[in-house]
XYZ file of C-alpha atoms in Angstrom:
207
model
C 0.051 0.442 0.705
C 3.217 2.055 0.595
C 5.099 2.038 -2.347
C 1.216 1.784 -4.056
C 0.334 5.735 -2.895
C 3.547 6.767 -3.773
C 3.246 6.190 -7.129
C -0.112 7.993 -7.102
C 1.822 10.560 -5.189
C 4.404 11.120 -8.297
C 1.624 10.949 -10.144
C -0.243 14.042 -8.955
C 2.605 15.739 -8.883
C 4.400 15.367 -12.631
C -0.149 16.050 -13.434
C 0.175 19.793 -11.381
C 3.438 20.876 -12.941
C 2.253 20.411 -16.807
C 0.016 22.789 -16.189
C 2.476 24.999 -14.045
C 4.683 24.540 -17.483
C 1.865 25.106 -19.747
C 0.111 27.851 -17.580
C 2.862 30.141 -15.071
C 1.136 31.001 -12.004
C 2.399 33.735 -9.308
C 4.436 31.783 -6.043
C 5.104 33.642 -2.879
C 9.031 33.299 -2.838
C 9.111 33.782 0.677
C 6.308 32.330 1.910
C 7.463 29.176 0.228
C 11.017 29.729 1.541
C 9.280 29.324 5.095
C 6.602 26.394 4.305
C 10.109 23.851 2.733
C 12.540 25.389 5.503
C 9.598 23.477 7.997
C 8.879 20.799 6.871
C 12.973 20.326 5.908
C 13.019 20.158 9.829
C 9.802 18.479 10.672
C 11.059 14.970 8.054
C 14.090 15.045 8.841
C 13.701 14.208 12.564
C 11.501 11.899 11.753
C 14.322 10.107 8.980
C 16.265 10.461 12.235
C 13.252 8.619 14.352
C 13.068 5.846 12.243
C 16.723 5.111 10.572
C 17.748 2.529 12.488
C 14.234 -0.198 11.113
C 14.206 -1.075 7.742
C 13.571 -3.924 8.214
C 9.371 -3.813 8.104
C 8.486 -2.956 4.928
C 5.938 -1.099 6.657
C 8.393 1.009 7.606
C 10.165 0.603 5.330
C 7.320 2.324 2.629
C 7.104 5.204 6.472
C 10.362 6.501 5.609
C 9.684 6.500 1.915
C 7.611 8.823 2.725
C 8.723 10.908 4.696
C 12.543 11.229 2.682
C 10.417 11.904 -0.478
C 8.785 14.791 1.427
C 11.995 15.446 2.693
C 13.652 16.011 -1.175
C 11.022 18.238 -1.685
C 11.092 19.904 0.732
C 14.694 20.685 -0.258
C 13.698 21.079 -3.720
C 11.069 23.335 -3.318
C 13.371 25.904 -0.627
C 16.192 26.425 -4.203
C 13.709 26.351 -6.112
C 12.339 29.357 -4.260
C 15.655 31.093 -3.704
C 15.603 31.095 -7.514
C 12.736 32.254 -7.824
C 13.077 35.487 -5.843
C 16.899 35.935 -7.672
C 16.063 35.602 -11.573
C 11.399 35.636 -11.402
C 11.202 31.872 -13.464
C 7.659 30.577 -11.512
C 8.646 27.495 -13.905
C 11.074 26.153 -12.333
C 8.494 25.417 -9.655
C 7.530 22.932 -12.133
C 10.891 21.596 -12.882
C 11.601 20.535 -9.760
C 7.959 18.779 -9.164
C 8.801 17.395 -12.090
C 12.322 15.589 -10.544
C 10.831 15.080 -6.617
C 8.554 13.628 -9.108
C 10.252 11.298 -10.714
C 13.126 10.055 -7.105
C 9.662 9.232 -5.444
C 9.019 6.398 -8.407
C 12.805 5.811 -7.841
C 13.067 4.986 -4.254
C 9.229 3.166 -4.525
C 10.292 0.662 -6.998
C 11.745 -1.881 -4.789
C 9.790 -1.618 -2.225
C 7.049 -2.162 -4.681
C 9.521 -5.731 -5.609
C 10.102 -6.854 -2.429
C 6.493 -6.659 -1.298
C 5.461 -8.598 -4.609
C 8.104 -11.274 -3.683
C 6.284 -11.373 -0.079
C 2.491 -11.850 -2.132
C 3.786 -14.265 -4.363
C 5.054 -15.758 -1.859
C 8.090 -16.160 -4.295
C 12.125 -16.481 -3.291
C 13.937 -13.937 -2.238
C 16.245 -12.816 -5.189
C 18.935 -12.949 -2.699
C 18.225 -16.294 -2.169
C 19.177 -18.999 -5.084
C 17.142 -22.078 -4.647
C 19.500 -23.973 -6.392
C 22.131 -23.947 -4.042
C 20.126 -24.532 -0.640
C 19.592 -26.794 -2.755
C 22.506 -28.021 -2.714
C 23.812 -27.129 0.535
C 21.055 -29.552 1.698
C 22.288 -32.572 0.031
C 25.634 -32.342 1.194
C 24.913 -32.917 5.235
C 25.507 -36.095 6.491
C 22.687 -37.802 6.159
C 21.173 -36.779 3.593
C 20.588 -38.389 0.042
C 18.648 -36.240 -2.301
C 15.308 -33.643 -1.988
C 12.609 -32.069 -3.236
C 9.402 -30.095 -3.440
C 12.064 -27.130 -2.344
C 9.896 -23.698 -1.720
C 11.939 -20.769 0.039
C 9.574 -17.155 -0.051
C 9.238 -14.333 2.425
C 6.627 -14.179 5.614
C 7.948 -10.940 5.703
C 10.779 -8.659 4.102
C 13.947 -9.498 5.918
C 12.549 -12.769 6.722
C 12.975 -15.471 4.716
C 11.629 -19.098 5.140
C 11.818 -22.566 4.188
C 10.425 -25.610 2.938
C 11.179 -29.099 1.470
C 11.655 -32.673 1.704
C 14.003 -34.641 2.317
C 15.288 -38.189 1.646
C 17.905 -39.569 4.376
C 19.511 -42.692 3.222
C 17.680 -45.154 5.477
C 16.286 -46.476 8.990
C 19.381 -45.554 10.798
C 19.563 -42.402 10.587
C 18.534 -40.041 13.127
C 16.078 -37.677 11.640
C 16.174 -34.713 14.501
C 20.071 -35.459 13.943
C 20.028 -34.399 10.167
C 16.773 -32.219 10.852
C 19.186 -29.900 13.368
C 22.469 -29.869 11.050
C 20.590 -28.348 7.354
C 18.629 -26.403 10.079
C 22.258 -24.983 11.395
C 23.805 -24.539 7.269
C 20.374 -22.627 6.138
C 20.913 -20.211 9.622
C 24.451 -20.028 8.660
C 24.968 -19.204 5.557
C 21.054 -18.188 3.919
C 19.456 -16.816 7.604
C 17.238 -19.059 7.195
C 15.908 -19.197 10.671
C 11.866 -20.465 9.542
C 11.991 -23.548 7.953
C 9.392 -27.105 7.571
C 11.060 -30.017 6.624
C 9.699 -33.251 5.635
C 12.488 -36.262 6.575
C 11.646 -39.230 4.363
C 13.167 -42.912 4.024
C 15.183 -44.056 1.410
C 16.232 -48.319 2.398
C 20.422 -47.923 2.110
C 23.175 -50.400 2.725
C 25.201 -47.365 4.395
C 23.270 -44.740 6.505
C 26.373 -41.929 6.267
C 24.559 -39.593 9.540
C 26.996 -38.844 11.212
């Protein structure tokens, strides 16, 4: 919702900027500067408060909202100073278009992560083939299938899989613990659901 809201805000800014290009309006640069300065101060406080809480998609969306507002305030303040010196009122519209582009760029990654979570897609930084190869190297594991990696929320990957062990002598708990330890240390996957399947073999290979 935050990412979509950012895009909609950008669209409204572009629409208004185009109108101002076609029909420039008188601008009270003193009032414009004062409002921009107050807004920038408030935005900087908000960014400072959220600086260490960017793992959550919702908080990251809020951070991007405030960042977009802060950039807008900087652009507006700069435009006001230049317009007061030159009288070129179309600069207001030009700055608005620049701000809209920045907001869209900052919201793209947020939207991508939201789509990954909603579609239960594998996080872009985790290679499922590599995860599969890692699981198979655990002592006692013969094969792995029905492997699925997805994100519960931003920064919280989860995994489910069927793990085939070599025979009935294999200690399922030992195998599970070893797999989970590897997943945690190598891929930061703390949430895993593993189903053990047994395949008779001459030698278990468990340790």
